Amino acid sequence: MPDLELIDHSPQHPSPSPPLESANNLVLIDNYDSFTWNVYQYLVLEGAQVTVYRNDKITLSELIQKKPTQLVISPGPGHPDRDSAVSRDAILHFAGRIPILGVCMGEQCIFSVFGGQVTSAGEILHGKTSALQHDTKGIYQGLSQNLPVTRYHSLAGTHPTLPPCLEVSSWIEPGANGGHGVIMGVRHREYVVEGVQFHPESILTEGGRTMLRNFLRMRGGKWSDTSPLEQDTNVASPRSALANGTRGSSNPSSTTTSESTKTSILDKIYAHRKQTVAKQRTVPSQRPTDLQASYELNLAPPLIDFPSRLKQSSYPLALMAEIKRASPSKGIISLTTCAPAQAKKYALSGASVISVLTEPEWFKGSIDDLRAARQALEAMPHRPAVLRKDFIFDEYQILEARLAGADTVLLIVKMLDENLLARLYRYSQSLGMEPLVEVNTMEEMTLALQLGSKVVGVNNRNLTSFEVDLGTTSRLLDMVPEETIVCALSGISGPKDVEEYKKNGVGAVLVGEALMRASDPAVFIRDLLGASEASAPTCHRRKMLVKVCGTRSPQAAKTAVEAGADLIGIILVKGRRRCVTEEVAREISQVVHQTPKPNLRASPPSNFDDKTAIDFFRHTSETFAHPSRALLVGVFSNQSLSFILTQQKLLNLDIVQLHGSEPLEWASLIPCSVVRSFRPGDPGVGRRGYHVLPLLDSTGGGSGQKLDVREVTKSLETDPELRVFLAGGLNPSNVGDVVKSIGAVGGRVVGVDVSSGVEQEGEQDLQKIRHFVEAAKGITVGLSD
């Protein structure tokens, strides 16, 4: 926003207003701030009789005896929890009895007293003039938007810790960098308590006297006792939006008895969510302050850009695939659904977005479903975006979604008044999440576009009548600028339902119930979106990767590479028979890095694209080998991380192989690919995002003991996307039979590892090395896409 023109709004030569009988004993608590005089001046000019007390020169009992008609808490230095003396106790006592106004520190006291957290505003502001947005109610009645107001503060209340009893009444718009819209005002929902984070008494604040005049007009301790807090009749509250059907309806009396019944269901869901969220906010570890602390510790999982991901689809339309166990209209759909397993199915079938219902009572979902679904997509190249689909009405829910791994959240225009919608939209953006804004009517579409929504979802289901009209999306398309992505939501069950959408520019479709009921989601998705034959599952043949381990001489390394081996392993564990000295290791490294692979027939290219998610191990198995040379593998076992890092750099290791009980997380700390040894069935074998491939071995390695192939088969059958290297008792004569004996899942054995099987009397046999590589490369297995 451009700099605001500085204008002197001071009273100049003011004419004081007549004395106000209703403000004949206003008490102003001074928090030792020079601006207190200016606050006093403005109040007196509006007809109030004001007495000022320093915050540490009067007790609460003395203040109560004064019987004030209004209470104003002044600005002040420091933190409200430490430096406001009697101010906080005064607010607690008089709230609900008389009108209260807090200015700067006074506002922070209000925020803190009712359970919020006051922390750094992200910048120190000393005389900064900013454009204020407000809700037109309370002290802001009769004032225009974008008011220049003066800010002197380094602290502010935080959105996610906003107490349920308070609402944001004014704010500063986020900057061009998408930062938070800082809270500039709060109001108690029941009591006549207002707070402003700016200085209405500053000469550079426009409308400051009007704000104080509006405050002095307030009566009693509750909004029900006073008239200035009038609801804007053009803005529906969340509850009234549900109760009245489509917001702004010109004929609400036309609602049928059936529609009223269904509307009450929606109202009931919304009311229930408000109760459960309010209760959840009080649970230790789930309080707003707890969530904010976790976020500030950078515990939220990595984000992907929601609009960009929608534009990346191998289908004519992007798919938003929904995990939904039940719904109010359809009842139970599938209670046995495992959210993370379903998410993986959707992702690998080409979904651009995974929508997770997190409402527990009617949709049988939870935030844990979203968290588990996001974990199932961890380290998956080109993973889908994750959407939290719920009744969102509070920043708390948005922060909760972000911490659980959501990339976006749903905001339903029908449920939210305009100010709340805008506030939640900005807050979601401040966390890096562009929301999906749901509409059903032209009026709602207009509001969504006024927000600047990049992604608008048109609900084909009328939330009042529950009727589905697939033409709703198409009819609203003409209102939408070309750069905005339009998604068709609800009622889509087959290919005919999306034919029109493909032609008229709809960007995505959301499918829930039909997908949940499909026996094979991948087939359903291909049929729905009209995929070509090329995108159907195919089976291609690949050569086996070969690793020769326990290499102890440059000659053996050269022999293995020239025979076609893909990886050369050296043992760097002192005390092991095959351990090499640093000098020999350097020589082997030089040979491996300088010897080209033989001119063998290249493996067929992978069938990957940049628009469809693939499993982590499938990706690593197909991108693992170097196209022109072998890779050098250093084998370690229960050695220090610092030693491993030193050796990796010293020997120019391409891969580190961990063969002991090292933590899985070490793979994230080692600056090259990591292969890790497991026995079949060990915990962590299939953990994505750490080791690039697991090596299944029988013991500590190099013993010649054979693996139990039944256990290997079981591991591969348990995890259908798992790819492994195989070791343990392999030699030139048995390697083909061992892989073949694994059965139908043998195609996911992507490599074999040999050590003792190419030795003669404890020394590496060059001829056996050649024979093993030849035998292993002769194994071709079918890998299904």
Coordinates of C-alpha atoms in Angstrom, one line a residue, residues 1 15 96 113 378 441 747 749 778:
M1 CA 0.0 0.0 0.0
S15 CA -15.4 23.9 20.9
G96 CA -19.9 -6.4 32.3
V113 CA -6.9 -10.7 30.6
E378 CA 5.7 -37.4 3.0
T441 CA -24.7 -18.0 -5.7
G747 CA 9.9 -57.1 -9.6
V749 CA 13.8 -56.2 -5.9
G778 CA 20.7 -61.3 -16.9

